[in-house]
Every structure is written in C-alpha cells, then in structure tokens.
Coordinates of C-alpha atoms in Angstrom, one line a residue:
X213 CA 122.8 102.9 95.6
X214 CA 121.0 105.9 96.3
X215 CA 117.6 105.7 97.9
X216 CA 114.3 107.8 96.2
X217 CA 111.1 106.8 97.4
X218 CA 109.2 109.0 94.5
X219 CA 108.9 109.6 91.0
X220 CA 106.6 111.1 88.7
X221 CA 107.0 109.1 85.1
X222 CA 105.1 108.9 82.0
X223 CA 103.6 106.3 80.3
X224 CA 101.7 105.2 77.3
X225 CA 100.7 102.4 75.7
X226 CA 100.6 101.2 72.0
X227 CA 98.2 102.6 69.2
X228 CA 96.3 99.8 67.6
X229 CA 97.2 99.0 64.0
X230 CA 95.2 99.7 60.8
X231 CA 93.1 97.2 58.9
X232 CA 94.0 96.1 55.5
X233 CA 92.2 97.0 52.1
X234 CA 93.4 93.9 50.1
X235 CA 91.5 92.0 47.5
X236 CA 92.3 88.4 46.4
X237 CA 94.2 87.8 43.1
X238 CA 94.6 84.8 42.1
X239 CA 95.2 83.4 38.5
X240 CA 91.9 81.9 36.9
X241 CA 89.8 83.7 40.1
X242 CA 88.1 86.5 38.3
X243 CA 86.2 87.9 41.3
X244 CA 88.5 87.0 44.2
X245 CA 86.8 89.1 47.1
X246 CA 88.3 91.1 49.5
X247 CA 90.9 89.7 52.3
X248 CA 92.1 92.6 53.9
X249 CA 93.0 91.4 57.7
X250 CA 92.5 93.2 61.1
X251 CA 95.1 95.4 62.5
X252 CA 97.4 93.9 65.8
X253 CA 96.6 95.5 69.1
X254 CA 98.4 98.1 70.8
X255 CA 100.7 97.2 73.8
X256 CA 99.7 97.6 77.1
X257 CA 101.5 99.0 80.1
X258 CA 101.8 97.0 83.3
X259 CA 104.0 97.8 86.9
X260 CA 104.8 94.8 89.3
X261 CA 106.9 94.4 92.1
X262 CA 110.5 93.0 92.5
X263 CA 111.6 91.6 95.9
X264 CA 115.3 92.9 95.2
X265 CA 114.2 96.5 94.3
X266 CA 114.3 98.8 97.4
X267 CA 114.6 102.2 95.6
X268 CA 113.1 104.0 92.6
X269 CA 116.4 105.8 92.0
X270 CA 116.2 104.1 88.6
X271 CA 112.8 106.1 87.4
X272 CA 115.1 109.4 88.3
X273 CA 117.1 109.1 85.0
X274 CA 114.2 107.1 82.7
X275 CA 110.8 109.4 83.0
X276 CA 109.1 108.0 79.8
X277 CA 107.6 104.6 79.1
X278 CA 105.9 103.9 75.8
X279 CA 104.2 100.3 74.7
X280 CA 104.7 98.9 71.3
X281 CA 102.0 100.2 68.9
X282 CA 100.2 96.9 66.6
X283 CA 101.1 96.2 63.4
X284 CA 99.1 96.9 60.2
X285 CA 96.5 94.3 58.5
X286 CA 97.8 92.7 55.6
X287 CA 96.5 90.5 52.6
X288 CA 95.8 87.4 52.0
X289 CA 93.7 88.2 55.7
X290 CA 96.9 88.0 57.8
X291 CA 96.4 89.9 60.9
X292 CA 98.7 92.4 62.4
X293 CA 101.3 91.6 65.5
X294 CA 100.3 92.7 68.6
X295 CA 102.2 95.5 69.8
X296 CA 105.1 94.4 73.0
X297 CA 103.6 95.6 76.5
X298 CA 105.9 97.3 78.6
X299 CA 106.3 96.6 82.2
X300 CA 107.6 98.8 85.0
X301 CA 109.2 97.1 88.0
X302 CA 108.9 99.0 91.3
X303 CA 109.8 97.8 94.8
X304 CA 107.3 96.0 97.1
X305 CA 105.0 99.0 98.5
X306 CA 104.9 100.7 95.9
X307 CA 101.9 102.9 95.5
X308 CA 100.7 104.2 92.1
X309 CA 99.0 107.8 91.8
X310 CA 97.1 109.9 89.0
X311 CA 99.2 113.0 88.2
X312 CA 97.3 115.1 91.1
X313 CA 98.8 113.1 93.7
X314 CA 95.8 112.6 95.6
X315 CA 94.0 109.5 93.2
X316 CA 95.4 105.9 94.3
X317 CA 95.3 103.8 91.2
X318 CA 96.8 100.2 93.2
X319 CA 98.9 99.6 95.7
X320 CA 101.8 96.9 95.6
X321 CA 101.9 94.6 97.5
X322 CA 102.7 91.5 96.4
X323 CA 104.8 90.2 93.5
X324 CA 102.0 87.6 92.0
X325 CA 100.4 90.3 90.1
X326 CA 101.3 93.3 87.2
X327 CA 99.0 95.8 87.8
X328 CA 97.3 97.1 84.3
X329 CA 97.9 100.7 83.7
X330 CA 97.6 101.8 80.3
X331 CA 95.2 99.5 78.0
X332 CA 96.7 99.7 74.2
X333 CA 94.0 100.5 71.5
X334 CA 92.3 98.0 69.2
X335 CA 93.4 97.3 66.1
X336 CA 91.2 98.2 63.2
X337 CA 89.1 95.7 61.0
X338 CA 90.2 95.2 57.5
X339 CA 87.7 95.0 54.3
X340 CA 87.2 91.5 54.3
X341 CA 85.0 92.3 57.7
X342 CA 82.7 94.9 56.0
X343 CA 81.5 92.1 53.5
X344 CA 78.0 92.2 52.9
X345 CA 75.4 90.6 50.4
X346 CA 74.9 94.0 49.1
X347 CA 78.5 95.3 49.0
X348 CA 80.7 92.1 47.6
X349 CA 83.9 94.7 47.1
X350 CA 84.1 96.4 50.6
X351 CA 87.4 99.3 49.7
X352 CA 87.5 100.5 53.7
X353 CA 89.1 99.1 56.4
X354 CA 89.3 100.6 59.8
X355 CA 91.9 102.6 61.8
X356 CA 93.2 101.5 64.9
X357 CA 92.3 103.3 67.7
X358 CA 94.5 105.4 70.0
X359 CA 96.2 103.9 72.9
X360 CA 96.3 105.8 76.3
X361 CA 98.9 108.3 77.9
X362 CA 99.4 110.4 81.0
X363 CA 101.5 110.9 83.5
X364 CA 101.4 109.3 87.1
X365 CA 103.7 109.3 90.3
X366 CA 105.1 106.6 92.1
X367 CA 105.6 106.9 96.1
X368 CA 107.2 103.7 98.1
X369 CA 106.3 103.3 100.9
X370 CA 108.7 100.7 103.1
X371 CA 107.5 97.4 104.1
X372 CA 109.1 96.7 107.5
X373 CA 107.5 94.6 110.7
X374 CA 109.3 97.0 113.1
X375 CA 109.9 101.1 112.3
X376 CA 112.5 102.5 114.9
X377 CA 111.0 106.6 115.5
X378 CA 111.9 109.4 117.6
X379 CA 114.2 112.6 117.9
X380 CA 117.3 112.7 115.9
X381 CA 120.2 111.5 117.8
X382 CA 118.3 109.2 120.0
X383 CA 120.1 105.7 119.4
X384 CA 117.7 104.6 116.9
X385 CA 121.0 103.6 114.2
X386 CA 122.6 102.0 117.0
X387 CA 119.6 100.0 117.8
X388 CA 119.4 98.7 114.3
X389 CA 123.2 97.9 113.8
X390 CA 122.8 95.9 117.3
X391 CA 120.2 93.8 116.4
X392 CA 120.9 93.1 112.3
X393 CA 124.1 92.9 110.3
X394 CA 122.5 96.2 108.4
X395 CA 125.4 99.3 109.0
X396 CA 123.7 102.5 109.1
X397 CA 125.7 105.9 109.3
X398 CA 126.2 106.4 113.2
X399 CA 127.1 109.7 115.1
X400 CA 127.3 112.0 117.8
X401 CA 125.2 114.7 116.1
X402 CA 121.3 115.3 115.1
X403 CA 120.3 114.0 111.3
X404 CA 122.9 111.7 111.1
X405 CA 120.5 109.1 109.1
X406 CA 119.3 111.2 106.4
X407 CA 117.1 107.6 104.8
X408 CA 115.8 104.8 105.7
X409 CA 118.0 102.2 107.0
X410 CA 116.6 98.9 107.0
X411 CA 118.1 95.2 108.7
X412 CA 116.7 92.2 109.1
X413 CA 116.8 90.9 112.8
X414 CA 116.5 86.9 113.5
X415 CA 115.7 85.8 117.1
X416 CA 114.2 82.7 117.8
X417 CA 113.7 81.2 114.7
X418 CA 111.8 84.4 114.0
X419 CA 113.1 86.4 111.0
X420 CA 111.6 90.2 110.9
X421 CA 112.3 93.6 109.1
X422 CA 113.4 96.2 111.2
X423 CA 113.5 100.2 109.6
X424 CA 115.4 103.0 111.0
X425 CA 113.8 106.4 110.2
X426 CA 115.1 109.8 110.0
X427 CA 114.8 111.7 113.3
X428 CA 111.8 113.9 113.7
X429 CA 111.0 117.4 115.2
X430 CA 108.6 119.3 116.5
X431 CA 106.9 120.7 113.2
X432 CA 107.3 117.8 110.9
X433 CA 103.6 116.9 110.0
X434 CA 103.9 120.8 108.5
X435 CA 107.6 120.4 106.7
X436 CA 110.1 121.0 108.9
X437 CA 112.9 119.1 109.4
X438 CA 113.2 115.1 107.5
X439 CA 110.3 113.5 109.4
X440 CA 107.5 114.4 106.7
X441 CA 109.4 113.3 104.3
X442 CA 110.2 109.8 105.3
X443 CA 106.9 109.3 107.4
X444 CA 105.2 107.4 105.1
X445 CA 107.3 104.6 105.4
X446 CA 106.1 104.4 109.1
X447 CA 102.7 103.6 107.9
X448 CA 103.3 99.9 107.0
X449 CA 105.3 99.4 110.0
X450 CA 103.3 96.7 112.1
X451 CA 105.4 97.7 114.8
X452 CA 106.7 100.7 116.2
X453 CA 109.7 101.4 118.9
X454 CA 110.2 105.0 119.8
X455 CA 113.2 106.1 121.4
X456 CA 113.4 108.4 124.1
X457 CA 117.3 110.0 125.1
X458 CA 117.1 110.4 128.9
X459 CA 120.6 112.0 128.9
X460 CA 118.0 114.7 126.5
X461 CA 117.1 117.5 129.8
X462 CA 113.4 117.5 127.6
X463 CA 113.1 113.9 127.7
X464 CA 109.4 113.9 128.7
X465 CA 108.9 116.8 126.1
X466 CA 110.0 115.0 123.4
X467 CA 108.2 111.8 123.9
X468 CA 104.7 114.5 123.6
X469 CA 106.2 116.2 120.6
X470 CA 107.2 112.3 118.5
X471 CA 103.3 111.5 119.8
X472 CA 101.9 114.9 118.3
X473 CA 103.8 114.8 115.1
X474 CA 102.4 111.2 114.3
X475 CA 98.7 112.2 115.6
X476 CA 99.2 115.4 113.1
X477 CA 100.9 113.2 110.0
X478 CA 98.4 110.2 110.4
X479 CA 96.0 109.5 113.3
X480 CA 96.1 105.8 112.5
X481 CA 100.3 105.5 113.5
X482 CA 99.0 106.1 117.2
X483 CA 97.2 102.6 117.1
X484 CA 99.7 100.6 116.3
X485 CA 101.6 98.7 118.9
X486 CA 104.0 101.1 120.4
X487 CA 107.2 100.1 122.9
X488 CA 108.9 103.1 124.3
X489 CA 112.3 102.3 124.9
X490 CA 114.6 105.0 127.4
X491 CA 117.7 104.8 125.9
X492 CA 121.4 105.8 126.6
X493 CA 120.8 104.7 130.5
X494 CA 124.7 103.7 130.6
X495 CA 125.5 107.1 130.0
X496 CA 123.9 108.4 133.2
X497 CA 125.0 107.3 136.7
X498 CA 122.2 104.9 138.3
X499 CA 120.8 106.9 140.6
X500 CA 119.9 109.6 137.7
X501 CA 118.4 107.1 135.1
X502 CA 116.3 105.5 137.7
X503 CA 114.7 109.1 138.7
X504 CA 114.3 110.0 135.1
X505 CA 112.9 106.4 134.1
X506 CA 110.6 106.8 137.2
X507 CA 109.3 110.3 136.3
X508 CA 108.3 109.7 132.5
X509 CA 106.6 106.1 133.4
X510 CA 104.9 108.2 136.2
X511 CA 104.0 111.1 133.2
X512 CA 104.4 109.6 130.3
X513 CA 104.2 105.4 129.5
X514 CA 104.2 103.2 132.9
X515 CA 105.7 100.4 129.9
X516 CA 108.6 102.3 128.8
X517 CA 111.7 99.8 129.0
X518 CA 115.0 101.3 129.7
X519 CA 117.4 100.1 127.5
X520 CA 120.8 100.7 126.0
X521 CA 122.4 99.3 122.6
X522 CA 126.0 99.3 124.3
X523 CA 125.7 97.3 127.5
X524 CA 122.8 95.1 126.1
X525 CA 120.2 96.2 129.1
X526 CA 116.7 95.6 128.0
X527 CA 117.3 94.0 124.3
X528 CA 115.9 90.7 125.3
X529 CA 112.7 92.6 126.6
X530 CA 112.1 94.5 123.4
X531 CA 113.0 91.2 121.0
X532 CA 110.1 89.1 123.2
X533 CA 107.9 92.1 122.9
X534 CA 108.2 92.2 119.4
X535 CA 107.8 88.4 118.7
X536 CA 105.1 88.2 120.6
X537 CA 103.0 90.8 119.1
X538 CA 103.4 90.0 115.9
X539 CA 102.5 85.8 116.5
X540 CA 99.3 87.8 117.9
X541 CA 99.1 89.5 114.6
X542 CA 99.6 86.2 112.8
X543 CA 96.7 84.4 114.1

C-alpha cells in the first residue's frame, strides 16, 4: 500500500428539499385546506477515524465528497426524506484543515466520535405551515436552503509512543526491525527509508508503537532533504531515540545539526524525552568507540547509551528506558 500523509479533498453536503403546495381533495370535502408537507433535510458530512487505516493514499484517486440533498414535501402533509450523510474515514491523527492550510478545524484522535464538517440545509416548509385565520388557502411553500461546500486538507500525523530520528544511514531501520516483526527497507546507503516505518515492540508485558523516520539533514526545517516532510509525524511521538553513527568522522556535529533542525521545525520536540543512542559500536575496534563515546558524553549528552542492533549491546537499556518513562507518563 502506498503511504500519503496529505490530501486536499472537497466536500459538500446536501441541499435541503422544497416544501409542498398541496391542497386536500377529498370527495364530499368542499374546502379541504392546504397539506402541503415540509421538505427533508440535506445530508451532512462527517470524518472519523479507523484503527486499520494508516494511509490517505485512498483520498489521492477520490477528491470529491457530496451528501445526499432532502427530498421534496409532498401531499397529503408527507414530509420529505432526509438526505444520506456522507462520512469520510481517515486514520487515527488525522488533522482536518480549512483550504489555507493554516485553520485547524479538529483533530483525530479517537475513534468514538465523527467529527461534523459540512451541516446540510433545512428543508423548506410546505403551505399547510403558512395557515393563518386570515389566509385559509396559503399557495407558497418554502425552498430548501443551500447546503455547504469547500474544500479542506487532510495531514496525518502518526501516532507512535517511540519516533526513531537522526541522520540518514544511522541504524534507525535496523533498530526497528530488531525490536518488532515490522520489515523496513535496510541498506548501506543514505535515504534508504523514504516513509515512515512503523512496528509494534512488546517487552514486559508492555506493548508500544515504535516509528522509524526518514533521515534528516542539515537544512530540513527549510526543505531540504525528506526530514520536513515527514517531521510532523515526530510531533505525537511521546518518545524520541536519536541515533548517532560513531563510525560518522562528524559524529558530535551531527548530533547539533538533528538538535537544530528540531529546535527550527518545532521548539516543543526538544522537550520530549530524548535517549541518544551511539550506534554501530561493533563496527569500530574498542578502544576507538570508547574514545568517541567518551568525547560526545563529555560534549554532547553525558546519557547517551552506546548501543548496536547486531550484537544486542545496550537494547535492554533502551527497552527499560522506554518503559519506564512512559508508566511515568501514565500516572
């Protein structure tokens, strides 16, 4: 399935029907009266969430969503159907914005609620309504009025307990495919994950989401690169790991440049619970990864954890760190 994490669609919902003009007619009722019924109401337009949606790839290929307009008033004061709603299902975190991009109309977040979008109009009074003392042969009814349209955009943002970040090509897809059954794309060369990967990891009787982002570089808050594309999804992370390769000569460097491009992107990302993690050290001799370990805790994080998906160094560390920050969150 292919991933899209936005889509601008239109919608609309249903005009209301027309009232009826109608006058009884009966045999042996001279002066029946009028019963002309009320138009139906126009359908309304409604998004939820479905737990086993993780894409909006489906809103690529269907942009336009129209309600069912209400039926017409008819005689004998029968009242017109109401028109169908239409409902749009979206992935959990899921936010819904007006056509500039910058006005939030909900965010979704849970799947025991449809969000109301588009109200349908109101259907119109027939001539049995406008029956007055003074006016015993009403020959109006009303119009239904018009439902609502316009165009809005759709952004999904992951939901994920733990969001894997760092350079491209520093482990981050081996991480995830050591710690879930989820099988991301894995290579020796930068942008090898070009979405969101995500797995779910189970340790202790604890079950959590883990996402693997696209790599970032220096430049992404401004474009460049995949990072400020898929940063958004690092936002309802409650956890992040960022990966650091110390067999990477700019080790140090990067871990500045990851930090800058989240300050730059979203101030708020550098407040979340962070676990640096040093990774490739079985590719270094020991002497060398202790020296470069030693150097960025000294210049960098004094709790980095050096740690390696292959040999299995430092994965119990980072599973106890995670479990126990988010039982902290859970109180």
């Amino acid at each position: 399935m292919k991933f899209l994490d936005e889509a601008k669609v239109y919608i609309a919902s249903g005009h209301g029907g027309s009232g009826c003009v109608s006058f009884r007619r009966e045999k042996f009722v001279e002066y029946g009266g009028p019963d002309g019924g009320n138009g139906g109401a126009g359908g309304d337009v409604y998004i939820r969430a479905v737990r086993n949606l993780n894409t909006l790839v489906d809103y690529r290929y269907v942009q336009h969503f129209k309600a069912q307009r209400g039926g017409a008033g008819a005689g004998r004061n029968r009242t017109g159907e109401d028109g169908q709603s239409r409902i749009l299902s979206v992935p959990l975190g899921t936010s819904v914005f007006e056509e500039n991009k910058k006005t939030l109309i909900c965010d979704i977040l849970d799947t025991d609620h449809m969000y109301l979008l588009a109200k349908g109009g109101k259907g119109g009074l027939g001539n049995l309504h406008f029956k007055t003392s003074t006016n015993q042969a009403p020959r109006y009814a009303q119009k239904g009025t018009q439902g609502s349209e316009k165009w809005i955009w759709l952004q999904l943002k992951l939901i994920a307990d733990v969001g894997i970040v760092g350079m491209p090509n520093a482990g981050k897809s081996t991480l995830l495919s050591r710690l879930s059954k989820a099988r991301p794309k894995i290579a020796d060369y930068p942008f090898t994950t070009l979405i969101p990967s995500l797995g779910v990891v189970q340790y202790k009787g604890y079950d959590f989401v883990m996402a693997d982002m696209p790599g970032l570089i220096e430049g992404a808050a401004t474009g460049k690169g995949l990072g400020k594309k898929f940063m958004k999804h690092v936002e309802r992370c409650k956890i992040l790991l960022h990966m650091v390769n110390l067999c990477d000569e700019t080790y140090r460097e990067n871990w500045h440049i990851i930090r800058n491009e989240m300050r730059q992107n979203n101030s708020v990302l550098l407040d979340k619970p962070c676990l640096t993690l040093l990774s490739c050290s079985d590719a270094l001799d020991d002497v060398t990864c202790q020296k470069r370990a030693e150097q960025f805790e000294r210049d960098c994080d004094p709790q980095a954890i050096v740690f390696s998906s292959h040999s299995g160094v430092g994965i119990e560390k980072v599973l106890n760190y995670i479990i126990r920050v988010l039982q902290l969150q859970e109180v």
